[in-house]
mmCIF file of N, CA and C in Angstrom:
data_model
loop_
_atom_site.group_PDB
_atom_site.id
_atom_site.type_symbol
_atom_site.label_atom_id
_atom_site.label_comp_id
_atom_site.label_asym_id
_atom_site.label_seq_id
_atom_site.Cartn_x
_atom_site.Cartn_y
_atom_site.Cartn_z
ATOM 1 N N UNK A 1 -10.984 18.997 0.974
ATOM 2 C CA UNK A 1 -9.976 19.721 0.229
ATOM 3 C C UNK A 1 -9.885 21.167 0.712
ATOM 4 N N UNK A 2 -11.079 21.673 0.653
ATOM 5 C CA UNK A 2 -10.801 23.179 1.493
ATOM 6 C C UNK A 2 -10.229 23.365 3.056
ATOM 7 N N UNK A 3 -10.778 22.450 3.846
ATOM 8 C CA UNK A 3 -9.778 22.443 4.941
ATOM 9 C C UNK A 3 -8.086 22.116 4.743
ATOM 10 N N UNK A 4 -7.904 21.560 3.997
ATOM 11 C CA UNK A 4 -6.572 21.042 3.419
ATOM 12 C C UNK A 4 -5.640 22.641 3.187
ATOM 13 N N UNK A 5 -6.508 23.350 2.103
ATOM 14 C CA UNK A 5 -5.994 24.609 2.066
ATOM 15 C C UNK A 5 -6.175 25.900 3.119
ATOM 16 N N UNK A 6 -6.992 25.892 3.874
ATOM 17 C CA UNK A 6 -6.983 26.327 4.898
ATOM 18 C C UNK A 6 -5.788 26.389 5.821
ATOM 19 N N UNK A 7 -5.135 25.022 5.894
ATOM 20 C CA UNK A 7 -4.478 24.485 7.065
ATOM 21 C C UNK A 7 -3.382 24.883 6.064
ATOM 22 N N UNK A 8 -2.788 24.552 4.971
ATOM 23 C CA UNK A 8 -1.326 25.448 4.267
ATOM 24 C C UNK A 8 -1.764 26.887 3.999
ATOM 25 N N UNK A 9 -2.768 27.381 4.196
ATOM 26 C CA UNK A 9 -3.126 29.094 4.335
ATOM 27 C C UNK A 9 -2.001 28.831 5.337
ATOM 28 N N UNK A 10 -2.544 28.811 6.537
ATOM 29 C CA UNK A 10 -2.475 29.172 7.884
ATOM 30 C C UNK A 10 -0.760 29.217 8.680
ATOM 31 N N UNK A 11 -0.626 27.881 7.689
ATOM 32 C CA UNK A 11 1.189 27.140 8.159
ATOM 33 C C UNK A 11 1.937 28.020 7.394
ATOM 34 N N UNK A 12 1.844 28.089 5.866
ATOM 35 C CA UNK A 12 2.384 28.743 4.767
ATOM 36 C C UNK A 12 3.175 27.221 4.004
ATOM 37 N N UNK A 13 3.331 26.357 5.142
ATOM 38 C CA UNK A 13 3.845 24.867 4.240
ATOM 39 C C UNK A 13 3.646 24.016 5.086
ATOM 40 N N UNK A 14 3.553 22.620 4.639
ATOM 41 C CA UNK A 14 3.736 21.514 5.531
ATOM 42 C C UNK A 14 4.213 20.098 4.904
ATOM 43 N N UNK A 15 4.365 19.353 5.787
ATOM 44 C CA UNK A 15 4.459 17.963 5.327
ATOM 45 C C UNK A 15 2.892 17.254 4.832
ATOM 46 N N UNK A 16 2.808 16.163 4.679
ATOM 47 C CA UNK A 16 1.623 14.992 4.928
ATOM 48 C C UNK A 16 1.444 14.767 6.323
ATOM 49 N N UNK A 17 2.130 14.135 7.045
ATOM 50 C CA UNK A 17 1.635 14.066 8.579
ATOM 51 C C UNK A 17 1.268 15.075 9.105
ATOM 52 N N UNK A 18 1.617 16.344 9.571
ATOM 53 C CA UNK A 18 0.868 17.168 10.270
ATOM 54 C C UNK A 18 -0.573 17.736 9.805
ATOM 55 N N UNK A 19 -0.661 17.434 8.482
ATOM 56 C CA UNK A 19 -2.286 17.684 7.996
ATOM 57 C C UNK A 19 -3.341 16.388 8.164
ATOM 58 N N UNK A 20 -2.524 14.711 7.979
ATOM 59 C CA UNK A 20 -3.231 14.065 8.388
ATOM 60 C C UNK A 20 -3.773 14.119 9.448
ATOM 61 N N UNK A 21 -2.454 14.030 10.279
ATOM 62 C CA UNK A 21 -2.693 14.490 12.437
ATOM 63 C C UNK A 21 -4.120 15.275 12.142
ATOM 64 N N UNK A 22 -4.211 16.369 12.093
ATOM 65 C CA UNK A 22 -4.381 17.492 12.283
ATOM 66 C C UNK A 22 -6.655 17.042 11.911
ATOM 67 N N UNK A 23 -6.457 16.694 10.697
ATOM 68 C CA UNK A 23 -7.798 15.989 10.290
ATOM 69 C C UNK A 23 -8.007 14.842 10.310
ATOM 70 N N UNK A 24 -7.598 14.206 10.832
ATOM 71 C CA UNK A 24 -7.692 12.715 11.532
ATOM 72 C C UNK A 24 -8.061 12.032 9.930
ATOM 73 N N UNK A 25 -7.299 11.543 8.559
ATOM 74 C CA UNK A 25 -7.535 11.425 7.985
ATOM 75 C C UNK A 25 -5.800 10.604 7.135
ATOM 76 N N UNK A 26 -6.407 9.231 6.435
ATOM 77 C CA UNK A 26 -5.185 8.296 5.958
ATOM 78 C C UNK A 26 -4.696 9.421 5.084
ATOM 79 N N UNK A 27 -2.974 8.812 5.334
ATOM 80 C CA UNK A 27 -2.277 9.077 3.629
ATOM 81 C C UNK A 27 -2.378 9.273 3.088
ATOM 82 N N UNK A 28 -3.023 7.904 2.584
ATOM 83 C CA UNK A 28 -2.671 7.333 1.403
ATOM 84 C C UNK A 28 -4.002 8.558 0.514
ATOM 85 N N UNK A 29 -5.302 8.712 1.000
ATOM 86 C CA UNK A 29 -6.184 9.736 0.942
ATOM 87 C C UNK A 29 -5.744 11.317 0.870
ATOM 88 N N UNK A 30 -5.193 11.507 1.541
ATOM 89 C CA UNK A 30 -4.288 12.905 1.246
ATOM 90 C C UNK A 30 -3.591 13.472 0.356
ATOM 91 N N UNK A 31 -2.642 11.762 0.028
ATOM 92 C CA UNK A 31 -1.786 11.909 -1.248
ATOM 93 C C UNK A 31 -2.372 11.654 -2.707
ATOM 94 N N UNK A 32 -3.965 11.591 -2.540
ATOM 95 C CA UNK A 32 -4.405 11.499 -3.916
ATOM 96 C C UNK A 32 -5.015 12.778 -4.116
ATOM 97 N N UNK A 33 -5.421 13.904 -2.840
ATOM 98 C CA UNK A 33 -5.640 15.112 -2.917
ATOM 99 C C UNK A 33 -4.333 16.084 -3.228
ATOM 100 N N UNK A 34 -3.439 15.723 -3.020
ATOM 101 C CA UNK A 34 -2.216 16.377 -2.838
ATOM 102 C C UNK A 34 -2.005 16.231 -4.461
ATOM 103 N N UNK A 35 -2.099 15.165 -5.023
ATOM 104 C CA UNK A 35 -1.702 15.031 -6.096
ATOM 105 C C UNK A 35 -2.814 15.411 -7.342
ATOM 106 N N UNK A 36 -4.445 15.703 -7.309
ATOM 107 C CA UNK A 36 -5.149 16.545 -7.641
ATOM 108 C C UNK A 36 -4.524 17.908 -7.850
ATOM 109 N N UNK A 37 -4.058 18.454 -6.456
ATOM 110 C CA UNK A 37 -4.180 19.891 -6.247
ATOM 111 C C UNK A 37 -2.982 19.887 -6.840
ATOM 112 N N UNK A 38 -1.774 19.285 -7.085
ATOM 113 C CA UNK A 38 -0.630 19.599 -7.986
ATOM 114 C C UNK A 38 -0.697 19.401 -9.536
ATOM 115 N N UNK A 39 -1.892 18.618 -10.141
ATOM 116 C CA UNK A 39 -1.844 19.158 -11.412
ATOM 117 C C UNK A 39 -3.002 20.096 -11.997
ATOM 118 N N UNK A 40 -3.469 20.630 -10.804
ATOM 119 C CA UNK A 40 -4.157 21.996 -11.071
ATOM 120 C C UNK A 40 -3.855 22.874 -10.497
ATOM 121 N N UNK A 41 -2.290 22.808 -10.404
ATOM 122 C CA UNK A 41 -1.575 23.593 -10.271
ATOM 123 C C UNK A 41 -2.021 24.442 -8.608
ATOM 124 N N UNK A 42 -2.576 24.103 -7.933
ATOM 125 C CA UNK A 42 -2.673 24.834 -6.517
ATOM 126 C C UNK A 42 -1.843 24.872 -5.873
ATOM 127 N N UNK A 43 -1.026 23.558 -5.352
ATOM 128 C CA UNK A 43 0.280 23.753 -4.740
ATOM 129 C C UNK A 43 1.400 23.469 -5.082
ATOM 130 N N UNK A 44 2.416 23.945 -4.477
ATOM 131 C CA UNK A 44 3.545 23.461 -4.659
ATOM 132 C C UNK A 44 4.405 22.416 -4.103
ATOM 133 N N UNK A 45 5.765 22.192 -4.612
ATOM 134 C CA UNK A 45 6.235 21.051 -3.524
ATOM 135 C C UNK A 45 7.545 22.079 -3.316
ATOM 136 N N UNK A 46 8.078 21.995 -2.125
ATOM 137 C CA UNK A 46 9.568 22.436 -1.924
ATOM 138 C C UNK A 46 10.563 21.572 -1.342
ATOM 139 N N UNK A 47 11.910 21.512 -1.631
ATOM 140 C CA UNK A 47 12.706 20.654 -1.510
ATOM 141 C C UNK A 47 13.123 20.246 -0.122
ATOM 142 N N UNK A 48 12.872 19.132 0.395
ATOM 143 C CA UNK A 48 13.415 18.652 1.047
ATOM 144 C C UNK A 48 14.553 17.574 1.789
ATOM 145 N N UNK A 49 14.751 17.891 2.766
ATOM 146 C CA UNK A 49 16.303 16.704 3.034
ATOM 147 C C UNK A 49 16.484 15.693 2.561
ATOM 148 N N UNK A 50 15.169 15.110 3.240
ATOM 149 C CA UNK A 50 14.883 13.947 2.683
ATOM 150 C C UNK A 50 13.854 14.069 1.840
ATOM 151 N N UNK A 51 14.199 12.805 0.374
ATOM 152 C CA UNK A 51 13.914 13.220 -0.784
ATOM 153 C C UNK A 51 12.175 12.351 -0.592
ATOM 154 N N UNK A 52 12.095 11.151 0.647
ATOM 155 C CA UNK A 52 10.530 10.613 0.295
ATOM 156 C C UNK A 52 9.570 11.441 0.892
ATOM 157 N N UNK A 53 10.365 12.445 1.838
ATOM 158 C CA UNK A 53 9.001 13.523 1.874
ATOM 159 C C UNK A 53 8.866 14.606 1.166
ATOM 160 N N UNK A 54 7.071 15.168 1.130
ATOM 161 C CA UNK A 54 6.769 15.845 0.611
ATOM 162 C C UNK A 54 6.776 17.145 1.223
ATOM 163 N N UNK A 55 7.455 18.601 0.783
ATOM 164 C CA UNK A 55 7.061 19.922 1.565
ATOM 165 C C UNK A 55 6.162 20.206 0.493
ATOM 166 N N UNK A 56 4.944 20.806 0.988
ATOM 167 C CA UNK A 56 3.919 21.404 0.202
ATOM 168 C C UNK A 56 3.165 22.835 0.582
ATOM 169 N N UNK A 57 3.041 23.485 0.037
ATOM 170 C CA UNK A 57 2.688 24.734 -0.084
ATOM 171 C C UNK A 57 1.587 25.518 -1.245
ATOM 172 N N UNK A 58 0.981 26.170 -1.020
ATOM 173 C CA UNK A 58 0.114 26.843 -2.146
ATOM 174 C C UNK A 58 0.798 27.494 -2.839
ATOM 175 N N UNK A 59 0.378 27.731 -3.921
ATOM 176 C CA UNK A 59 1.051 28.326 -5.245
ATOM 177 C C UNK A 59 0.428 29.504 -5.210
ATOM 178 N N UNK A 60 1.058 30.412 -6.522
ATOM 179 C CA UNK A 60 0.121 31.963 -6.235
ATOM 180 C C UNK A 60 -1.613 31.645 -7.018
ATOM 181 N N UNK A 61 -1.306 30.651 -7.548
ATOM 182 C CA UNK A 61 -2.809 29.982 -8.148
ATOM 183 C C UNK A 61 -3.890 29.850 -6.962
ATOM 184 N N UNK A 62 -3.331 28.970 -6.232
ATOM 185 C CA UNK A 62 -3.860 28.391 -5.063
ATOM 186 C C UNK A 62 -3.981 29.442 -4.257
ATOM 187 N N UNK A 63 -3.009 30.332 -3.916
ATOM 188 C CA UNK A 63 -3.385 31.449 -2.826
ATOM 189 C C UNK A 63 -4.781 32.271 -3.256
ATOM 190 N N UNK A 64 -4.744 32.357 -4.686
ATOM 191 C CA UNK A 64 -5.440 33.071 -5.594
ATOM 192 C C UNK A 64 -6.783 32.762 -5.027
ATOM 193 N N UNK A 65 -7.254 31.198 -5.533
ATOM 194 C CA UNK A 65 -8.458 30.715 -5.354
ATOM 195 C C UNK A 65 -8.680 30.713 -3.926
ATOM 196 N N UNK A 66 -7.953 30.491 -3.017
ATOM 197 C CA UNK A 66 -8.439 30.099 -1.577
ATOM 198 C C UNK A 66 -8.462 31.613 -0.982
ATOM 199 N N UNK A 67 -8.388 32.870 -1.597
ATOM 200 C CA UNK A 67 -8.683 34.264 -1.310
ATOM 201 C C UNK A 67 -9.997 34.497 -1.859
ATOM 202 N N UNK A 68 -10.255 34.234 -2.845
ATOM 203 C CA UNK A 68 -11.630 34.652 -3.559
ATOM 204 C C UNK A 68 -12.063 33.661 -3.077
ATOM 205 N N UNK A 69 -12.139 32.080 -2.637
ATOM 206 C CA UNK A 69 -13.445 31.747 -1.755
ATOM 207 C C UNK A 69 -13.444 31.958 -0.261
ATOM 208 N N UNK A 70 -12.465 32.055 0.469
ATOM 209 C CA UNK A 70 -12.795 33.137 1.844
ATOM 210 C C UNK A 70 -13.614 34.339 1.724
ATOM 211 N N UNK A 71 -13.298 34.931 0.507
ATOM 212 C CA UNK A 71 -13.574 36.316 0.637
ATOM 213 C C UNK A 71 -14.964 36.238 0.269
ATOM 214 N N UNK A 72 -15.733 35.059 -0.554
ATOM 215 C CA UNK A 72 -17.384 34.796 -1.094
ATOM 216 C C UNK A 72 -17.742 34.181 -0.004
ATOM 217 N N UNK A 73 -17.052 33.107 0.875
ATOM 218 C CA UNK A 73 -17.814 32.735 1.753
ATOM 219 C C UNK A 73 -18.021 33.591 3.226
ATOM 220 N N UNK A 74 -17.224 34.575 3.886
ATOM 221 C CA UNK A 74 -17.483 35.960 4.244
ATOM 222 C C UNK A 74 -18.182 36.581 4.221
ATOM 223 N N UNK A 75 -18.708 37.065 2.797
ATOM 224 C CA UNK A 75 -20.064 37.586 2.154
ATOM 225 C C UNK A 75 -20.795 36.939 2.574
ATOM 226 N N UNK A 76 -21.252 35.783 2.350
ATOM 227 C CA UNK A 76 -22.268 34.765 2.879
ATOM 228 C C UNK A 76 -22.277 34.638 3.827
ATOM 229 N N UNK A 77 -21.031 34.400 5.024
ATOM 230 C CA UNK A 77 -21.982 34.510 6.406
ATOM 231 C C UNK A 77 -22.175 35.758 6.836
ATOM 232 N N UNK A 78 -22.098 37.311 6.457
ATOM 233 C CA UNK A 78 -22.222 38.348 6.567
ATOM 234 C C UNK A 78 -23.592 38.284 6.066
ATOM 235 N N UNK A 79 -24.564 37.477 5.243
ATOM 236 C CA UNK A 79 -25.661 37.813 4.442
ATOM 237 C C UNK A 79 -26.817 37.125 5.784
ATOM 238 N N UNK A 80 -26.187 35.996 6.216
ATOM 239 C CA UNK A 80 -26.678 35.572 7.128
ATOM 240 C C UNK A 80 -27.027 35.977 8.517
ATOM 241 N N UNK A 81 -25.932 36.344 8.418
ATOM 242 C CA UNK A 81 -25.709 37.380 10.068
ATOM 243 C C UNK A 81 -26.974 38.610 10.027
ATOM 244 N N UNK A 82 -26.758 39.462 8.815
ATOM 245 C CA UNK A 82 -27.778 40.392 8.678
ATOM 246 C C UNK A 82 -29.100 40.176 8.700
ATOM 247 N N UNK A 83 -29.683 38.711 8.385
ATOM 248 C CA UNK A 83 -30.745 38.506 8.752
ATOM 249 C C UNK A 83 -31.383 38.463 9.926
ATOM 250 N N UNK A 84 -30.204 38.084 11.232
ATOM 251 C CA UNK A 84 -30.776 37.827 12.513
ATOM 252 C C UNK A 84 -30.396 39.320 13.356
ATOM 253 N N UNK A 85 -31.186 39.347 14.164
ATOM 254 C CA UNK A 85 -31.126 40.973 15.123
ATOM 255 C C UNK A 85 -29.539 40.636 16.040
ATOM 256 N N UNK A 86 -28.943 41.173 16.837
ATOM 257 C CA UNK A 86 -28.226 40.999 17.557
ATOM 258 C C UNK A 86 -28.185 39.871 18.443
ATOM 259 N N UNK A 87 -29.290 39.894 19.238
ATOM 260 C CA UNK A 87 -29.887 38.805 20.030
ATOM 261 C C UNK A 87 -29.225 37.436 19.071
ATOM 262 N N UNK A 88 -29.887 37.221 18.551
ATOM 263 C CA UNK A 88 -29.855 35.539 17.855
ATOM 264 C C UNK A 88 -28.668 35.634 17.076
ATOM 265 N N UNK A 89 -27.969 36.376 16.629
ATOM 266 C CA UNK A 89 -26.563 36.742 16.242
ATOM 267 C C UNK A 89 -25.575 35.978 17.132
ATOM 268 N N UNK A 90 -25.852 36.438 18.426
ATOM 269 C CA UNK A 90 -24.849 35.960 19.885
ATOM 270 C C UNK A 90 -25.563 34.653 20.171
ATOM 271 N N UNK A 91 -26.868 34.114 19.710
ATOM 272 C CA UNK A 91 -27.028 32.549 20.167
ATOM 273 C C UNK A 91 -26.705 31.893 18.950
ATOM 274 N N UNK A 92 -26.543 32.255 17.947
ATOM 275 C CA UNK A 92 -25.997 31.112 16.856
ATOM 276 C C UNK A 92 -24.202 30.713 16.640
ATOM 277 N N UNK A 93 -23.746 32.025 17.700
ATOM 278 C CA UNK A 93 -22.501 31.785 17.431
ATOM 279 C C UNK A 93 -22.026 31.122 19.055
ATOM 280 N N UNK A 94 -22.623 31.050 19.977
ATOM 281 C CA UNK A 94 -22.870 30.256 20.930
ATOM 282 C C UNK A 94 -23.238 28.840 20.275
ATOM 283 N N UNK A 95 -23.996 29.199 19.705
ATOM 284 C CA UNK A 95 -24.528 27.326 19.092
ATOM 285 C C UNK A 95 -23.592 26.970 18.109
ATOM 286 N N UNK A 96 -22.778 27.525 17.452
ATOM 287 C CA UNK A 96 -21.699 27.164 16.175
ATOM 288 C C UNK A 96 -20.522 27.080 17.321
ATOM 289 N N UNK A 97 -20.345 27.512 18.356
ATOM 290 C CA UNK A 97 -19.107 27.687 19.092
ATOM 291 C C UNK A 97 -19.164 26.278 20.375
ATOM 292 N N UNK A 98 -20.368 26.357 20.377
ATOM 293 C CA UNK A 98 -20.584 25.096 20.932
ATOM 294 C C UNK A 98 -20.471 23.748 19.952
ATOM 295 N N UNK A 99 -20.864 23.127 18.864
ATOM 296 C CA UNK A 99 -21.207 22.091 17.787
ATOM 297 C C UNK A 99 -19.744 22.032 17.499
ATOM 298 N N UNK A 100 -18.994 23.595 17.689
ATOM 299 C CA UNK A 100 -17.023 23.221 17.295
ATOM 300 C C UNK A 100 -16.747 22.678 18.203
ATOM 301 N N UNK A 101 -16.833 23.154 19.203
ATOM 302 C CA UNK A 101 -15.762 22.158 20.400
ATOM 303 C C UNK A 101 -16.762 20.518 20.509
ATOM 304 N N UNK A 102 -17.980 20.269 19.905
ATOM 305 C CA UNK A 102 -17.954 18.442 20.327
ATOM 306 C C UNK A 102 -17.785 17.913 18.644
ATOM 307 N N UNK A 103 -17.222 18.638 17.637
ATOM 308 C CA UNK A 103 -16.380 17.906 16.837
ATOM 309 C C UNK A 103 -14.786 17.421 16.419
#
């Protein structure tokens, strides 16, 4: 779900397919998150041409929450970072930069 909002951070809207594409992940699975996050009010839907797709977007709710947990999880890898000297700073993000590209 947080990558979900991440990825309409980033777009500002989308359909269902380009977020499935995108996380290699069914529909039919999406559309029961999609439909979570619309009656807790996180996103929105906006009108489209065609009426069986969905445009979806974050709400100012949703922008709300997905700002205050960027902004706590930030803190946290900032808490982390401060623990290691420079040195191991530049090999963990070598090792996190590496573990991204073979997922």
């Amino acid at each position: 779900m947080e990558g979900f909002c991440i990825f309409l951070n980033q777009h500002g809207y989308s359909t269902l397919a380009p977020i499935c594409e995108f996380y290699q992940i069914d529909k039919a699975i999406l559309s029961r998150v999609v439909s979570k996050l619309a009656k807790l009010e996180y996103i929105e839907f906006l009108k489209a041409d065609d009426k069986r797709e969905k445009i979806i977007t974050l709400s100012a709710k949703g922008k709300e929450i997905f700002l205050d947990a960027n902004t706590y999880i930030r803190r946290y890898e900032r808490n982390i970072l401060d623990i290691l000297d420079v040195k191991d700073q530049e090999r963990l993000l070598k090792l996190l930069d590496y573990i991204n590209e073979k997922i």
